[in-house]
Amino acid sequence: MDVAIIGGTGYGAVELLRFLHNHPHVQVKKVISHSNSGTELAEVYPHVVDIIDIQMAELDVDSLAQEVELVFFATPSNVSKNIIPTLVDKGVRCIDLSGDFRLQDGEKYQTYYGEEIASQTYIEKAVYGLPEVNKEAIKHASILANPGCYPTATTLGLIPSIEQELVDRSSIIVDAKTGVSGAGRSLSLNVHFSEMNENFKAYKIGVHKHIPEIEQILSERANGDIQVIFTPHIVPMTRGIMSTIYVDMKDNYSTKQLIDVYQAYFQDHPFVRVRREGVFPSTKEVYGSNYCDIGLYADERTGKLIIVSVIDNLVKGASGQAIQNMNIMYGWEETTGLDQLPIYP
Amino acid sequence: MDVAIIGGTGYGAVELLRFLHNHPHVQVKKVISHSNSGTELAEVYPHVVDIIDIQMAELDVDSLAQEVELVFFATPSNVSKNIIPTLVDKGVRCIDLSGDFRLQDGEKYQTYYGEEIASQTYIEKAVYGLPEVNKEAIKHASILANPGCYPTATTLGLIPSIEQELVDRSSIIVDAKTGVSGAGRSLSLNVHFSEMNENFKAYKIGVHKHIPEIEQILSERANGDIQVIFTPHIVPMTRGIMSTIYVDMKDNYSTKQLIDVYQAYFQDHPFVRVRREGVFPSTKEVYGSNYCDIGLYADERTGKLIIVSVIDNLVKGASGQAIQNMNIMYGWEETTGLDQLPIYP
Amino acid sequence: MDVAIIGGTGYGAVELLRFLHNHPHVQVKKVISHSNSGTELAEVYPHVVDIIDIQMAELDVDSLAQEVELVFFATPSNVSKNIIPTLVDKGVRCIDLSGDFRLQDGEKYQTYYGEEIASQTYIEKAVYGLPEVNKEAIKHASILANPGCYPTATTLGLIPSIEQELVDRSSIIVDAKTGVSGAGRSLSLNVHFSEMNENFKAYKIGVHKHIPEIEQILSERANGDIQVIFTPHIVPMTRGIMSTIYVDMKDNYSTKQLIDVYQAYFQDHPFVRVRREGVFPSTKEVYGSNYCDIGLYADERTGKLIIVSVIDNLVKGASGQAIQNMNIMYGWEETTGLDQLPIYP
Amino acid sequence: MDVAIIGGTGYGAVELLRFLHNHPHVQVKKVISHSNSGTELAEVYPHVVDIIDIQMAELDVDSLAQEVELVFFATPSNVSKNIIPTLVDKGVRCIDLSGDFRLQDGEKYQTYYGEEIASQTYIEKAVYGLPEVNKEAIKHASILANPGCYPTATTLGLIPSIEQELVDRSSIIVDAKTGVSGAGRSLSLNVHFSEMNENFKAYKIGVHKHIPEIEQILSERANGDIQVIFTPHIVPMTRGIMSTIYVDMKDNYSTKQLIDVYQAYFQDHPFVRVRREGVFPSTKEVYGSNYCDIGLYADERTGKLIIVSVIDNLVKGASGQAIQNMNIMYGWEETTGLDQLPIYP
C-alpha cells in the first residue's frame, strides 16, 4: 500500500519513516515538506543516507489523492485542518499526528490552539485513536486523530481506575515530565543545548493544550465532567515521558488489588505492560518502542493512589501509535512493524 | 577558626571544602575519612590538586576536640548519632548534614532510618537548621541538624502559605525531582551512567525518609498535624532539585496576591528569591549557589495553588546551608563565603 | 535454529537479544549467566518484561551442546577461551564477542589480557570476523572472533587507504572516543553518573588492549608491520564511537579522489556508508544500527588525510556485527535482522 | 574601578559578571547589548535576579569613555575592531575576548574571519594575553587580545616542549574536543538539544579559525614556522575543552622527565597544574575554574609524546583568563577574584 507523509522535516515524520521502513504492507511513496521541497531527505536527516532515497516534494492535493491511499500528517497545529477535508472527500484516509481533530469543543480549541476549529462535519468524522479504548471505531475511521503524547501516557494510566469507579474523579493531579524531543526540531532558546542540559524546567503551567484533550477523554470514559490539574516539565534527555498521577481512592484498596484490575483491563492490549508490586517503570525501559508501562502504588497512609505511566513520546506518544492505528484501520495485526524491543541501554 | 569535616570522600564534604576555601573566618584543619585515612584528599578528588593539601585522617574524638571548635558531619545515616554526643560534651559544636538529629520522634526514626534514634538528651539539644524560619535558635545551637535536600526545597515553598493559613493543610502533594548527586558517591546500578543517562525514574514512592522530616517541619509551622504525599524522582543531571507542590487554596487568591505574600515573607532572607508572575525557576538558575527560587501559580479553574521550588541539592540542600548555619551560629553575616553567583550556563 | 547466549547480564547479551528477537531464522533457547542463574531475564532487564520469558541458567556444556547449534559469548576477557574448545569439539559453532580469540600472538595476549592465550589449535581455527574484509573465511568458521569496538571503527576507516598504498604506514594516529556503555554494566567510580556526566576523559593511554588487535589487522592488510598510536577517550553519552584518524598521504590526493576510492571499496558492503565531500558523520547518525559511517578530509596544506569513522559501539562494535557474522556463517542475507534504521533523534 | 562589558547577552559576558561580582577592586558600571538594550539583565539571565540590577544599554562610545576605565568585549567576530580604536584613543583600556586583534597577519585574518583585519596601528598595539608566556607585555597593554579557547588549552600543553626543543616541530597533531557552550547562545540546529544530546561530532575540519592563532603563538615560541593539524569536535556537555596532542619526541624521554620539565616551566604560574605520572586530567576537574590541567605520556614504543590539556572553555578559555589579564594589567594579584575551587561534581 502506498502512503505519504506530510511534514517531512519534523521528528514525527522521521519516526514514521523508521517504523514504515520495516512494515511489510506499506511503502512510503511521498514525503511532503513545504520548507524543504526539492531537497533529498538524506540531506536533512543524514542517518538515512544510502537507505532512503526520497526527494521531498511540495504538496499537491490532487495528485497526492491519486498516488496514495493513506496520508500521515506530522504537521504543526492548524495545518491539517485545512487539508484533510479535501483529501477525505477524495477518498484518502488520513492519520493526523497534530491536534487539529482531537477536540470536539470548538471553543476550547480556540482557547488552546488560538484558531478556529476545523469544520464540524469533519470533526464529527474524526475518530480519536487511542487503540486501547477505541479499537472498533478506529477500524472504520477516515480521519484518525492520533492522541497527544501527554494524553496517551496520562489517560492509559487513569482509565481503568476511572471506568471502574475506584477513584474520586475530582481529585486528579497529573505531574508530567517529557524529554526534549517533544518540543520538536524548531529552534528555541528554551531547548538550546547549553540552556537545557543539566537543567530541569516546569513550563506552560495551567495552560498546556493537552489539558482539554485529557479532560475530554477522561470525561467520556467517566460519563461525566472531569477536570485535571496538569503540570508539564521538561527533562534533559531526548526521549521519554512520565506522568506521575495522584488520585484519591474511594476505598482502602491494596496495591495488589489495583494491579490485578489494571492487568485484567489491559490483558488483550499488547502495548500496555502493568508492572508487578514494588516496581515502577522508568522511561528508558520503553525507549524507541511502542510500549506504555504502568506502575501503581496505593498509599494506605493517605488514601492516595499514585500511578506512574511511561511512554516514548515519539513512539507510543506519536508515530508508533499512528502505525498501530493504521494497522487497525487496515485489519492487520496490531503489532505489525512495531514488534521491536526497546533499545537498552 | 579551625574546623573539621567528617566524611571526607562524599560529595557533601567536597562542597563544604569549596565554600570554606573562600570563607574569610574559617580554616579546615582536618578531614576525617574512615575509608580513606592516610590518603591525600587530592588523590580522591583530583580537582583540588595543588590547591588543598590535606591528608585524610582516622577519627580520634579526643584530639579532634582539642584541635577544632566546630565539626561538620557529612556522613551516612546512623553515624553521627554515635559521635556527636561525645564531641558536644567536650564543648565542640557540631553541624550534622545527615539525618540523625532531624527527627524528634524516635518511632519514626526507627521506621525510616532502620535504627534507634540518638539519645533523647541530645535530640532535645539539636536545632533544626532552616535559617529562614529558625534563625534565633540556630544562633545558640550546639548540635545543628542541617535539613535534608527535599525538605529544604519543599518546606520553603510551603511555609508562607501554611503559616498564613492560605491553603488546606490536608491536600498537600509534593512531586519532587532530584539530580543524581543526591544519591552520593556510593556505587549502585541505579546511578551507573549507562542506566541513568537518558532516563527518568520514580523511586521510593511512599517510603522516602524525608517524608517524616517534611511533615515534622510543616506540622510545627501549622501548629497541627500535617501529612504529605511525597514522590521523589531522579533526573539525568548531576545537580538540582525541583519540588512541584500542589495544594488547595482556601480562597480564590490570584497569583499576584500570593507572590506578594511570599515576597514579604522572605524579604529579609537573602537566599530565597520569589519570582514575578508568569515566571518559574529552573534548576540551572541556582546551580552551584545557595539560592532557593520559588515560582507560584494560582489556578483559578481548579482552585489549586501550584508551587515550584528549586535549589541546588548539594548547596542549599546540604553544604551551602550548613555554611549559612555556621555563619549564624558565630554571628557572621549570613552570606559570608556564599555570595557567588550561580554558574550559568 | 536454536542458539544460546552466555553472559546474560551484560549489554552485549541484551543487544543480541534485541536483534535476535526480530531475526526470522533464529530462536534464543538459552541465556546463561553465572551470576544470575535462576533469575528471570526480565528481573535484570525490565524493558523485556512480558516480551521475553527466559530464566537464566547455569552453564552446562554437555546439555548446551545438545540443545543449540550456535553459542554467542558475551563474556568478559579470559572466559570463553576455557569453554569454546569443548563446545567446538562437540560440533557447536561459537561467536565470541570477547577478545579471547582475536590475537594470534600469545605474547601480546599475555601482555594486554594478563593471562595465557587459548591453546594454539583453537587460535588457529578462529576466524576474525570483520565481514568487510574476511567474508569468505567467515562462512566456514567454527570459532568466530568478533572484532572489538574500536578496531571495527578504526580499521574500516583505514583499510582502503592501507591496501591501496595511498598513505604512509608509519604515521598512523588514532584518537578514539567512546560512549560509556563500552565500559559495560560493571560498577566503577569512573562511570558513576555524577562523575561521568558533564565530563570528558582520556584513559588507558598507550596500554589499551585494542592496540595489538588494530595493529594485527592492519599489518595483515598491509603485508607488513604497522604500529599505531591509539588514545581512547570516554564521552558523556551512552552509545557511539568515533575514531578520528590521522595519516600522511603519499601523494597530493584530493578529498574527492579518496572518497571515490572508499566508495568503490565498500560498494558491496551494505553496512559501510562513505559520506560525500564536506560531510562528516556524527555518532548519532548510526545510533542503534549496524552502520559504520566514514568521512574523509585530505588536508592539502599539511598533506594529512583525516578520517572520521563512527559506529554504535554496541551494534557494529559488538552484537550487530555478531549477527552479521552469523548470517554469513549460515548463508543468510548479510542484513537479515539488521535492517532497521538508526534511531533518530 | 569602573568597567563595562559589551556583548551582554552572550555566555562570555555572563561569566565575566560572575567573576567580577566577587572581585574586590572592580565594579561593573555598564553592560552594553545592541540586541537587548533597555532590557533588564535578569530578564535575559534569570539566575542573576535580585542580585545584579543592571539595565542593558546601547553603545555610546563617548559617554562610555568617560564612565569607565576598562571595557571588556564579549562580542562576535568583526565587531570590536571597529570600536576599540576609538576607545583606546580616548584612553580606555580594552580587553577583547573576540578574535579581532589576535592575528598579526592580515591575509590570514581575511581567510579565516572573512573580513579585513583592524588597522595596522592598533594590531601593533595589541598584546596577546596568554599570561603564562606574556606577562610583562600584558602589564602595559592598552589593547589586550584575550586568547581563544582552543589556543589556550593547546599552546599551554605544547609550549614547554617547543621552547625547550624536546619535540619535532613538524609533527604536531591536535585533536580537540569542546563542550557545547563554545558555540555560544545563538540558536542553530547543530546545538539544538535533541540533535546534540547523546551525540559526538567533528566539525570545521581543516578550516577552524583557531588554526592560524595556534600556529602564530607556537611559531613565536619556536622562532620558526610551525604548522599544526587541528581537528575540533563537539561533546554533549556544556563546559570543558580537552586538547589531545601528538608530537614526535626528539629523544627517548621518559614521562617522568617531561613532567619535571613542565612542572618547572609552570612553577610560578598559579593556574597551570601538571599532573603526576599515570594521571590524566578530565574536563570536570577544572569545571567553572581558571585552571589549565596537563597530563603527559611519553610512548616509548612509538616515540610519540601525548599531551592531554584541559580547561573550562568559558573560564580559562575566555572570561576567567580575561580577568587574569586585567589583574596583571592593573598590578593586582594574578588570582584576584579567581580563587574559587572547581565545582565538583
JSON list of C-alpha atoms in Angstrom, two decimals, chain D residues 191-277:
[
{"chain": "D", "resi": 191, "resn": "VAL", "atom": "CA", "xyz": [23.38, 22.57, 19.02]},
{"chain": "D", "resi": 192, "resn": "HIS", "atom": "CA", "xyz": [19.64, 22.05, 19.32]},
{"chain": "D", "resi": 193, "resn": "PHE", "atom": "CA", "xyz": [19.31, 19.76, 22.36]},
{"chain": "D", "resi": 194, "resn": "SER", "atom": "CA", "xyz": [17.72, 16.78, 20.62]},
{"chain": "D", "resi": 195, "resn": "GLU", "atom": "CA", "xyz": [20.37, 16.87, 17.88]},
{"chain": "D", "resi": 196, "resn": "MET", "atom": "CA", "xyz": [23.37, 17.32, 20.14]},
{"chain": "D", "resi": 197, "resn": "ASN", "atom": "CA", "xyz": [22.44, 15.21, 23.14]},
{"chain": "D", "resi": 198, "resn": "GLU", "atom": "CA", "xyz": [23.78, 11.64, 23.01]},
{"chain": "D", "resi": 199, "resn": "ASN", "atom": "CA", "xyz": [25.88, 12.69, 20.01]},
{"chain": "D", "resi": 200, "resn": "PHE", "atom": "CA", "xyz": [29.54, 13.39, 19.26]},
{"chain": "D", "resi": 201, "resn": "LYS", "atom": "CA", "xyz": [30.58, 15.37, 16.21]},
{"chain": "D", "resi": 202, "resn": "ALA", "atom": "CA", "xyz": [33.63, 16.53, 14.31]},
{"chain": "D", "resi": 203, "resn": "TYR", "atom": "CA", "xyz": [33.30, 19.93, 12.66]},
{"chain": "D", "resi": 204, "resn": "LYS", "atom": "CA", "xyz": [35.19, 22.56, 10.63]},
{"chain": "D", "resi": 205, "resn": "ILE", "atom": "CA", "xyz": [37.97, 20.07, 9.91]},
{"chain": "D", "resi": 206, "resn": "GLY", "atom": "CA", "xyz": [40.92, 21.94, 8.41]},
{"chain": "D", "resi": 207, "resn": "VAL", "atom": "CA", "xyz": [39.23, 25.33, 8.39]},
{"chain": "D", "resi": 208, "resn": "HIS", "atom": "CA", "xyz": [38.71, 26.39, 12.02]},
{"chain": "D", "resi": 209, "resn": "LYS", "atom": "CA", "xyz": [39.75, 29.97, 12.76]},
{"chain": "D", "resi": 210, "resn": "HIS", "atom": "CA", "xyz": [41.83, 28.92, 15.72]},
{"chain": "D", "resi": 211, "resn": "ILE", "atom": "CA", "xyz": [44.36, 27.21, 13.42]},
{"chain": "D", "resi": 212, "resn": "PRO", "atom": "CA", "xyz": [46.28, 30.39, 12.48]},
{"chain": "D", "resi": 213, "resn": "GLU", "atom": "CA", "xyz": [46.12, 31.57, 16.09]},
{"chain": "D", "resi": 214, "resn": "ILE", "atom": "CA", "xyz": [47.70, 28.38, 17.41]},
{"chain": "D", "resi": 215, "resn": "GLU", "atom": "CA", "xyz": [50.32, 28.45, 14.66]},
{"chain": "D", "resi": 216, "resn": "GLN", "atom": "CA", "xyz": [51.16, 32.08, 15.33]},
{"chain": "D", "resi": 217, "resn": "ILE", "atom": "CA", "xyz": [51.79, 31.55, 19.03]},
{"chain": "D", "resi": 218, "resn": "LEU", "atom": "CA", "xyz": [53.76, 28.36, 18.57]},
{"chain": "D", "resi": 219, "resn": "SER", "atom": "CA", "xyz": [55.84, 29.87, 15.75]},
{"chain": "D", "resi": 220, "resn": "GLU", "atom": "CA", "xyz": [56.73, 32.79, 18.00]},
{"chain": "D", "resi": 221, "resn": "ARG", "atom": "CA", "xyz": [57.82, 30.47, 20.81]},
{"chain": "D", "resi": 222, "resn": "ALA", "atom": "CA", "xyz": [59.80, 28.34, 18.36]},
{"chain": "D", "resi": 223, "resn": "ASN", "atom": "CA", "xyz": [61.34, 31.22, 16.45]},
{"chain": "D", "resi": 224, "resn": "GLY", "atom": "CA", "xyz": [60.32, 29.47, 13.28]},
{"chain": "D", "resi": 225, "resn": "ASP", "atom": "CA", "xyz": [57.31, 28.42, 11.28]},
{"chain": "D", "resi": 226, "resn": "ILE", "atom": "CA", "xyz": [55.06, 25.82, 12.80]},
{"chain": "D", "resi": 227, "resn": "GLN", "atom": "CA", "xyz": [52.08, 24.18, 11.17]},
{"chain": "D", "resi": 228, "resn": "VAL", "atom": "CA", "xyz": [49.53, 22.14, 13.08]},
{"chain": "D", "resi": 229, "resn": "ILE", "atom": "CA", "xyz": [46.84, 19.70, 12.13]},
{"chain": "D", "resi": 230, "resn": "PHE", "atom": "CA", "xyz": [43.86, 20.72, 14.22]},
{"chain": "D", "resi": 231, "resn": "THR", "atom": "CA", "xyz": [40.53, 18.86, 14.35]},
{"chain": "D", "resi": 232, "resn": "PRO", "atom": "CA", "xyz": [37.78, 20.19, 16.62]},
{"chain": "D", "resi": 233, "resn": "HIS", "atom": "CA", "xyz": [34.96, 18.04, 17.94]},
{"chain": "D", "resi": 234, "resn": "ILE", "atom": "CA", "xyz": [31.88, 18.82, 19.99]},
{"chain": "D", "resi": 235, "resn": "VAL", "atom": "CA", "xyz": [30.95, 16.83, 23.11]},
{"chain": "D", "resi": 236, "resn": "PRO", "atom": "CA", "xyz": [27.43, 16.53, 24.57]},
{"chain": "D", "resi": 237, "resn": "MET", "atom": "CA", "xyz": [28.22, 18.55, 27.68]},
{"chain": "D", "resi": 238, "resn": "THR", "atom": "CA", "xyz": [28.05, 22.27, 28.40]},
{"chain": "D", "resi": 239, "resn": "ARG", "atom": "CA", "xyz": [31.58, 23.16, 29.54]},
{"chain": "D", "resi": 240, "resn": "GLY", "atom": "CA", "xyz": [35.09, 21.91, 29.06]},
{"chain": "D", "resi": 241, "resn": "ILE", "atom": "CA", "xyz": [37.81, 21.57, 26.45]},
{"chain": "D", "resi": 242, "resn": "MET", "atom": "CA", "xyz": [40.32, 18.83, 26.05]},
{"chain": "D", "resi": 243, "resn": "SER", "atom": "CA", "xyz": [43.17, 19.04, 23.56]},
{"chain": "D", "resi": 244, "resn": "THR", "atom": "CA", "xyz": [44.84, 15.70, 22.96]},
{"chain": "D", "resi": 245, "resn": "ILE", "atom": "CA", "xyz": [48.14, 16.49, 21.32]},
{"chain": "D", "resi": 246, "resn": "TYR", "atom": "CA", "xyz": [50.50, 14.17, 19.45]},
{"chain": "D", "resi": 247, "resn": "VAL", "atom": "CA", "xyz": [54.09, 15.10, 18.72]},
{"chain": "D", "resi": 248, "resn": "ASP", "atom": "CA", "xyz": [57.32, 13.22, 17.97]},
{"chain": "D", "resi": 249, "resn": "MET", "atom": "CA", "xyz": [59.95, 13.36, 20.69]},
{"chain": "D", "resi": 250, "resn": "LYS", "atom": "CA", "xyz": [63.48, 14.21, 19.63]},
{"chain": "D", "resi": 251, "resn": "ASP", "atom": "CA", "xyz": [64.92, 11.78, 22.09]},
{"chain": "D", "resi": 252, "resn": "ASN", "atom": "CA", "xyz": [63.82, 8.87, 24.17]},
{"chain": "D", "resi": 253, "resn": "TYR", "atom": "CA", "xyz": [62.49, 10.88, 27.14]},
{"chain": "D", "resi": 254, "resn": "SER", "atom": "CA", "xyz": [60.59, 9.23, 29.93]},
{"chain": "D", "resi": 255, "resn": "THR", "atom": "CA", "xyz": [57.22, 10.50, 31.04]},
{"chain": "D", "resi": 256, "resn": "LYS", "atom": "CA", "xyz": [58.80, 11.44, 34.36]},
{"chain": "D", "resi": 257, "resn": "GLN", "atom": "CA", "xyz": [61.47, 13.62, 32.71]},
{"chain": "D", "resi": 258, "resn": "LEU", "atom": "CA", "xyz": [58.86, 15.51, 30.73]},
{"chain": "D", "resi": 259, "resn": "ILE", "atom": "CA", "xyz": [56.66, 16.05, 33.73]},
{"chain": "D", "resi": 260, "resn": "ASP", "atom": "CA", "xyz": [59.63, 17.54, 35.54]},
{"chain": "D", "resi": 261, "resn": "VAL", "atom": "CA", "xyz": [60.23, 19.92, 32.66]},
{"chain": "D", "resi": 262, "resn": "TYR", "atom": "CA", "xyz": [56.61, 21.00, 32.60]},
{"chain": "D", "resi": 263, "resn": "GLN", "atom": "CA", "xyz": [56.34, 21.42, 36.37]},
{"chain": "D", "resi": 264, "resn": "ALA", "atom": "CA", "xyz": [59.46, 23.55, 36.39]},
{"chain": "D", "resi": 265, "resn": "TYR", "atom": "CA", "xyz": [58.17, 25.63, 33.48]},
{"chain": "D", "resi": 266, "resn": "PHE", "atom": "CA", "xyz": [54.86, 26.40, 35.16]},
{"chain": "D", "resi": 267, "resn": "GLN", "atom": "CA", "xyz": [56.00, 26.60, 38.76]},
{"chain": "D", "resi": 268, "resn": "ASP", "atom": "CA", "xyz": [55.27, 30.31, 39.09]},
{"chain": "D", "resi": 269, "resn": "HIS", "atom": "CA", "xyz": [52.01, 30.13, 37.21]},
{"chain": "D", "resi": 270, "resn": "PRO", "atom": "CA", "xyz": [49.18, 29.52, 39.63]},
{"chain": "D", "resi": 271, "resn": "PHE", "atom": "CA", "xyz": [46.63, 28.40, 37.06]},
{"chain": "D", "resi": 272, "resn": "VAL", "atom": "CA", "xyz": [48.54, 25.59, 35.37]},
{"chain": "D", "resi": 273, "resn": "ARG", "atom": "CA", "xyz": [48.65, 22.25, 37.13]},
{"chain": "D", "resi": 274, "resn": "VAL", "atom": "CA", "xyz": [50.84, 19.49, 35.73]},
{"chain": "D", "resi": 275, "resn": "ARG", "atom": "CA", "xyz": [49.66, 16.07, 36.85]},
{"chain": "D", "resi": 276, "resn": "ARG", "atom": "CA", "xyz": [51.88, 13.35, 38.18]},
{"chain": "D", "resi": 277, "resn": "GLU", "atom": "CA", "xyz": [52.80, 10.28, 36.11]}
]
